[in-house]
């Protein structure tokens, strides 16, 4: 509850102050706790962002793919789609535009099915950027 919320805030502050290693440590602590999927997802997103800030695309990719699997296992389609957009972002950053488009379209389909139109627009933007 409260402890997890404070740790989530702390990890985000570390990211905002360009201290990804500290954000990573706090997020790992949250991930080791018995928390909800929502809190776990936020912690994993923080780990992903920390790896991005450190320039470690391989570990960022692994983190995003783990989150895709976790959300799929828990049948949380919206979070799964958002995690897929994280994967697409890595592909895009690596200039692997074909994979970026493929993964973003998968995310778009999931978001369309659950009528999450604002998030679906994000997926469409990634596809458009990659096809440019």
PDB file of N, CA and C in Angstrom, residues 76-79 81-82 106-124:
ATOM      1  N   UNK A  76      -4.130  -8.969 -18.822  1.00  0.00           N
ATOM      2  CA  UNK A  76      -4.326  -7.518 -18.784  1.00  0.00           C
ATOM      3  C   UNK A  76      -3.931  -6.978 -20.155  1.00  0.00           C
ATOM      4  N   UNK A  77      -4.918  -6.881 -21.028  1.00  0.00           N
ATOM      5  CA  UNK A  77      -4.661  -6.525 -22.430  1.00  0.00           C
ATOM      6  C   UNK A  77      -4.101  -5.114 -22.592  1.00  0.00           C
ATOM      7  N   UNK A  78      -4.598  -4.169 -21.810  1.00  0.00           N
ATOM      8  CA  UNK A  78      -4.114  -2.794 -21.951  1.00  0.00           C
ATOM      9  C   UNK A  78      -2.651  -2.693 -21.551  1.00  0.00           C
ATOM     10  N   UNK A  79      -2.298  -3.249 -20.413  1.00  0.00           N
ATOM     11  CA  UNK A  79      -0.894  -3.201 -19.982  1.00  0.00           C
ATOM     12  C   UNK A  79      -0.008  -3.992 -20.931  1.00  0.00           C
ATOM     13  N   UNK A  81      -0.467  -4.344 -24.124  1.00  0.00           N
ATOM     14  CA  UNK A  81      -0.289  -3.508 -25.311  1.00  0.00           C
ATOM     15  C   UNK A  81       0.719  -2.390 -25.049  1.00  0.00           C
ATOM     16  N   UNK A  82       0.641  -1.784 -23.888  1.00  0.00           N
ATOM     17  CA  UNK A  82       1.584  -0.713 -23.550  1.00  0.00           C
ATOM     18  C   UNK A  82       3.003  -1.276 -23.468  1.00  0.00           C
ATOM     19  N   UNK A 106       0.595  -5.029 -33.402  1.00  0.00           N
ATOM     20  CA  UNK A 106       0.044  -5.977 -32.425  1.00  0.00           C
ATOM     21  C   UNK A 106      -0.567  -5.215 -31.251  1.00  0.00           C
ATOM     22  N   UNK A 107       0.165  -4.214 -30.778  1.00  0.00           N
ATOM     23  CA  UNK A 107      -0.336  -3.393 -29.674  1.00  0.00           C
ATOM     24  C   UNK A 107      -1.605  -2.651 -30.088  1.00  0.00           C
ATOM     25  N   UNK A 108      -1.585  -2.113 -31.299  1.00  0.00           N
ATOM     26  CA  UNK A 108      -2.746  -1.386 -31.797  1.00  0.00           C
ATOM     27  C   UNK A 108      -3.977  -2.285 -31.827  1.00  0.00           C
ATOM     28  N   UNK A 109      -3.815  -3.516 -32.289  1.00  0.00           N
ATOM     29  CA  UNK A 109      -4.942  -4.447 -32.359  1.00  0.00           C
ATOM     30  C   UNK A 109      -5.502  -4.726 -30.970  1.00  0.00           C
ATOM     31  N   UNK A 110      -4.621  -4.945 -29.992  1.00  0.00           N
ATOM     32  CA  UNK A 110      -5.088  -5.180 -28.622  1.00  0.00           C
ATOM     33  C   UNK A 110      -5.850  -3.970 -28.097  1.00  0.00           C
ATOM     34  N   UNK A 111      -5.300  -2.790 -28.332  1.00  0.00           N
ATOM     35  CA  UNK A 111      -5.932  -1.566 -27.836  1.00  0.00           C
ATOM     36  C   UNK A 111      -7.259  -1.296 -28.536  1.00  0.00           C
ATOM     37  N   UNK A 112      -7.319  -1.608 -29.822  1.00  0.00           N
ATOM     38  CA  UNK A 112      -8.567  -1.447 -30.567  1.00  0.00           C
ATOM     39  C   UNK A 112      -9.652  -2.366 -29.992  1.00  0.00           C
ATOM     40  N   UNK A 113      -9.267  -3.602 -29.694  1.00  0.00           N
ATOM     41  CA  UNK A 113     -10.232  -4.581 -29.176  1.00  0.00           C
ATOM     42  C   UNK A 113     -10.839  -4.173 -27.840  1.00  0.00           C
ATOM     43  N   UNK A 114     -10.096  -3.394 -27.055  1.00  0.00           N
ATOM     44  CA  UNK A 114     -10.625  -2.974 -25.746  1.00  0.00           C
ATOM     45  C   UNK A 114     -11.068  -1.509 -25.755  1.00  0.00           C
ATOM     46  N   UNK A 115     -11.117  -0.922 -26.957  1.00  0.00           N
ATOM     47  CA  UNK A 115     -11.589   0.457 -27.153  1.00  0.00           C
ATOM     48  C   UNK A 115     -10.776   1.483 -26.355  1.00  0.00           C
ATOM     49  N   UNK A 116      -9.462   1.277 -26.290  1.00  0.00           N
ATOM     50  CA  UNK A 116      -8.560   2.236 -25.641  1.00  0.00           C
ATOM     51  C   UNK A 116      -8.002   3.153 -26.740  1.00  0.00           C
ATOM     52  N   UNK A 117      -8.836   4.077 -27.184  1.00  0.00           N
ATOM     53  CA  UNK A 117      -8.552   4.857 -28.376  1.00  0.00           C
ATOM     54  C   UNK A 117      -7.339   5.778 -28.245  1.00  0.00           C
ATOM     55  N   UNK A 118      -7.160   6.420 -27.097  1.00  0.00           N
ATOM     56  CA  UNK A 118      -6.009   7.321 -26.935  1.00  0.00           C
ATOM     57  C   UNK A 118      -4.705   6.536 -27.013  1.00  0.00           C
ATOM     58  N   UNK A 119      -4.660   5.384 -26.357  1.00  0.00           N
ATOM     59  CA  UNK A 119      -3.459   4.552 -26.408  1.00  0.00           C
ATOM     60  C   UNK A 119      -3.276   3.946 -27.798  1.00  0.00           C
ATOM     61  N   UNK A 120      -4.387   3.628 -28.455  1.00  0.00           N
ATOM     62  CA  UNK A 120      -4.303   3.097 -29.817  1.00  0.00           C
ATOM     63  C   UNK A 120      -3.657   4.131 -30.735  1.00  0.00           C
ATOM     64  N   UNK A 121      -3.948   5.395 -30.510  1.00  0.00           N
ATOM     65  CA  UNK A 121      -3.348   6.461 -31.315  1.00  0.00           C
ATOM     66  C   UNK A 121      -1.829   6.478 -31.151  1.00  0.00           C
ATOM     67  N   UNK A 122      -1.338   6.166 -29.971  1.00  0.00           N
ATOM     68  CA  UNK A 122       0.111   6.097 -29.755  1.00  0.00           C
ATOM     69  C   UNK A 122       0.728   5.001 -30.617  1.00  0.00           C
ATOM     70  N   UNK A 123       0.047   3.887 -30.697  1.00  0.00           N
ATOM     71  CA  UNK A 123       0.536   2.782 -31.532  1.00  0.00           C
ATOM     72  C   UNK A 123       0.555   3.188 -32.995  1.00  0.00           C
ATOM     73  N   UNK A 124      -0.484   3.875 -33.437  1.00  0.00           N
ATOM     74  CA  UNK A 124      -0.559   4.331 -34.828  1.00  0.00           C
ATOM     75  C   UNK A 124       0.576   5.313 -35.117  1.00  0.00           C
TER      76      UNK A 124
END
